[in-house]
Short mmCIF file of C-alpha atoms in Angstrom, two decimals:
data_model
loop_
_atom_site.label_atom_id
_atom_site.label_comp_id
_atom_site.label_asym_id
_atom_site.label_seq_id
_atom_site.Cartn_x
_atom_site.Cartn_y
_atom_site.Cartn_z
CA UNK A 1 27.58 -136.14 20.32
CA UNK A 2 29.60 -138.21 22.75
CA UNK A 3 31.44 -140.91 20.80
CA UNK A 4 33.35 -141.50 17.60
CA UNK A 5 30.77 -144.16 16.69
CA UNK A 6 27.98 -141.56 16.95
CA UNK A 7 29.96 -139.24 14.66
CA UNK A 8 30.50 -142.05 12.16
CA UNK A 9 26.79 -142.99 12.27
CA UNK A 10 25.83 -139.34 11.70
CA UNK A 11 28.27 -138.93 8.78
CA UNK A 12 27.25 -142.26 7.24
CA UNK A 13 23.57 -141.33 7.43
CA UNK A 14 24.27 -138.04 5.63
CA UNK A 15 26.40 -139.76 2.95
CA UNK A 16 23.74 -142.46 2.47
CA UNK A 17 21.18 -139.76 1.74
CA UNK A 18 23.49 -138.19 -0.86
CA UNK A 19 24.00 -141.56 -2.58
CA UNK A 20 20.25 -142.40 -2.32
CA UNK A 21 19.55 -139.23 -4.30
CA UNK A 22 21.98 -140.38 -7.03
CA UNK A 23 24.55 -137.70 -6.27
CA UNK A 24 28.27 -137.80 -5.51
CA UNK A 25 29.57 -137.36 -1.97
CA UNK A 26 31.73 -134.26 -2.06
CA UNK A 27 34.61 -134.17 0.45
CA UNK A 28 33.53 -132.79 3.82
CA UNK A 29 34.81 -132.72 7.36
CA UNK A 30 32.87 -132.82 10.62
CA UNK A 31 34.46 -132.20 14.01
CA UNK A 32 32.97 -132.89 17.42
CA UNK A 33 34.01 -130.27 19.94
CA UNK A 34 34.53 -130.77 23.69
CA UNK A 35 31.01 -129.45 24.42
CA UNK A 36 29.46 -132.00 22.02
CA UNK A 37 28.66 -129.49 19.29
CA UNK A 38 29.43 -130.38 15.67
CA UNK A 39 31.28 -128.17 13.21
CA UNK A 40 30.88 -129.16 9.54
CA UNK A 41 32.90 -127.85 6.61
CA UNK A 42 32.70 -128.69 2.90
CA UNK A 43 36.18 -129.35 1.49
CA UNK A 44 35.53 -130.04 -2.20
CA UNK A 45 37.87 -127.36 -3.56
CA UNK A 46 40.98 -128.58 -1.76
CA UNK A 47 43.69 -130.73 -3.37
CA UNK A 48 44.00 -134.12 -1.67
CA UNK A 49 47.36 -133.35 -0.04
CA UNK A 50 45.94 -130.14 1.46
CA UNK A 51 42.83 -132.01 2.59
CA UNK A 52 44.93 -134.66 4.35
CA UNK A 53 47.00 -131.97 6.09
CA UNK A 54 43.90 -130.01 7.13
CA UNK A 55 42.37 -133.19 8.59
CA UNK A 56 45.49 -133.69 10.72
CA UNK A 57 45.59 -130.03 11.84
CA UNK A 58 41.89 -129.99 12.82
CA UNK A 59 42.33 -133.23 14.80
CA UNK A 60 45.04 -131.52 16.88
CA UNK A 61 43.17 -128.26 17.46
CA UNK A 62 42.25 -127.25 21.00
CA UNK A 63 38.70 -128.21 21.88
CA UNK A 64 38.33 -130.88 19.17
CA UNK A 65 37.49 -134.38 20.46
CA UNK A 66 37.39 -136.13 17.11
CA UNK A 67 37.06 -135.27 13.44
CA UNK A 68 35.87 -137.29 10.46
CA UNK A 69 36.78 -136.75 6.82
CA UNK A 70 34.23 -138.09 4.31
CA UNK A 71 34.88 -138.47 0.59
CA UNK A 72 34.41 -140.73 -2.39
CA UNK A 73 37.34 -142.79 -3.61
CA UNK A 74 38.25 -145.67 -5.87
CA UNK A 75 39.22 -148.77 -3.90
CA UNK A 76 40.63 -152.17 -4.77
CA UNK A 77 40.97 -155.40 -2.82
CA UNK A 78 44.70 -155.76 -2.35
CA UNK A 79 45.79 -159.38 -2.43
CA UNK A 80 49.53 -158.81 -2.18
CA UNK A 81 50.19 -162.50 -2.93
CA UNK A 82 49.27 -161.73 -6.55
CA UNK A 83 52.12 -160.28 -8.67
CA UNK A 84 49.67 -158.32 -10.86
CA UNK A 85 48.07 -156.68 -7.83
CA UNK A 86 51.49 -155.84 -6.35
CA UNK A 87 52.46 -154.17 -9.65
CA UNK A 88 49.23 -152.14 -9.74
CA UNK A 89 49.75 -151.00 -6.13
CA UNK A 90 53.35 -150.04 -6.91
CA UNK A 91 52.29 -147.92 -9.91
CA UNK A 92 49.48 -146.29 -7.92
CA UNK A 93 51.82 -145.45 -5.03
CA UNK A 94 54.27 -143.88 -7.50
CA UNK A 95 51.48 -141.76 -9.02
CA UNK A 96 51.95 -143.46 -12.41
CA UNK A 97 48.51 -145.08 -12.41
CA UNK A 98 45.07 -144.12 -11.12
CA UNK A 99 42.73 -146.74 -9.70
CA UNK A 100 40.09 -145.18 -11.95
CA UNK A 101 41.66 -147.07 -14.88
CA UNK A 102 41.86 -150.44 -13.07
CA UNK A 103 38.96 -152.79 -13.96
CA UNK A 104 38.95 -154.45 -10.50
CA UNK A 105 38.30 -151.20 -8.66
CA UNK A 106 35.11 -150.20 -6.86
CA UNK A 107 33.57 -146.89 -5.87
CA UNK A 108 33.31 -146.22 -2.16
CA UNK A 109 32.75 -143.53 0.42
CA UNK A 110 35.68 -143.41 2.81
CA UNK A 111 35.28 -142.25 6.41
CA UNK A 112 38.57 -141.39 8.13
CA UNK A 113 38.16 -140.47 11.77
CA UNK A 114 40.88 -139.12 14.03
CA UNK A 115 40.75 -139.11 17.81
CA UNK A 116 44.03 -137.84 19.21
CA UNK A 117 46.78 -139.97 17.67
CA UNK A 118 44.39 -142.81 16.80
CA UNK A 119 43.02 -143.15 13.27
CA UNK A 120 39.87 -145.11 12.41
CA UNK A 121 38.52 -145.85 8.96
CA UNK A 122 35.48 -147.33 7.24
CA UNK A 123 35.35 -148.08 3.52
CA UNK A 124 31.72 -148.28 2.40
CA UNK A 125 31.13 -149.50 -1.15
CA UNK A 126 28.63 -147.65 -3.31
CA UNK A 127 25.92 -149.47 -5.27
CA UNK A 128 25.15 -146.88 -7.97
CA UNK A 129 22.48 -149.07 -9.60
CA UNK A 130 20.52 -149.24 -6.35
CA UNK A 131 21.62 -145.82 -5.04
CA UNK A 132 22.78 -147.44 -1.81
CA UNK A 133 25.78 -147.18 0.47
CA UNK A 134 26.91 -150.20 2.47
CA UNK A 135 27.83 -149.66 6.11
CA UNK A 136 31.21 -151.09 7.04
CA UNK A 137 32.51 -151.21 10.59
CA UNK A 138 34.67 -148.34 11.78
CA UNK A 139 38.03 -149.93 12.52
CA UNK A 140 41.30 -148.64 13.91
CA UNK A 141 43.94 -148.27 11.21
CA UNK A 142 46.98 -150.49 11.45
CA UNK A 143 49.71 -148.40 9.85
CA UNK A 144 51.59 -151.60 8.97
CA UNK A 145 48.85 -152.76 6.59
CA UNK A 146 47.16 -149.50 5.52
CA UNK A 147 48.94 -146.79 3.58
CA UNK A 148 48.00 -143.51 1.96
CA UNK A 149 48.13 -139.77 2.34
CA UNK A 150 45.13 -139.71 4.67
CA UNK A 151 46.33 -142.24 7.22
CA UNK A 152 49.87 -141.04 7.89
CA UNK A 153 50.81 -140.87 11.53
CA UNK A 154 52.36 -137.74 13.00
CA UNK A 155 52.72 -134.93 10.59
#
């Protein structure tokens, strides 16, 4: 595997198959090594903070070109011009509210890819009724507009 796009395509194909079968995508990580080989590890027993830290550590390991973290998450369109949305985001960021309880939330598979200091992300919504996973573009994260434990810079 030679590019981050190839890794994303590979991971998305695997996640699509999981969703097609009506199952949940358990957290997993896949790293592409310097020789092009792939190392894959299930991560479903790790707390989210530990998972985020492990993702950062693996991305900095010798011989790792890029690494992708794949997991399901609740997502919400964040129109920060709306006072109600700003309040929800504030409560979520404080840990006082889960998106699971917000009616405007959607289920998605999140792909967070690290290549050196760069972070790329794709949020692919799940259609449970049709057992399908959309394919969003893999985009570089702008840390001014995207926040969360999995997209922190540095470490």
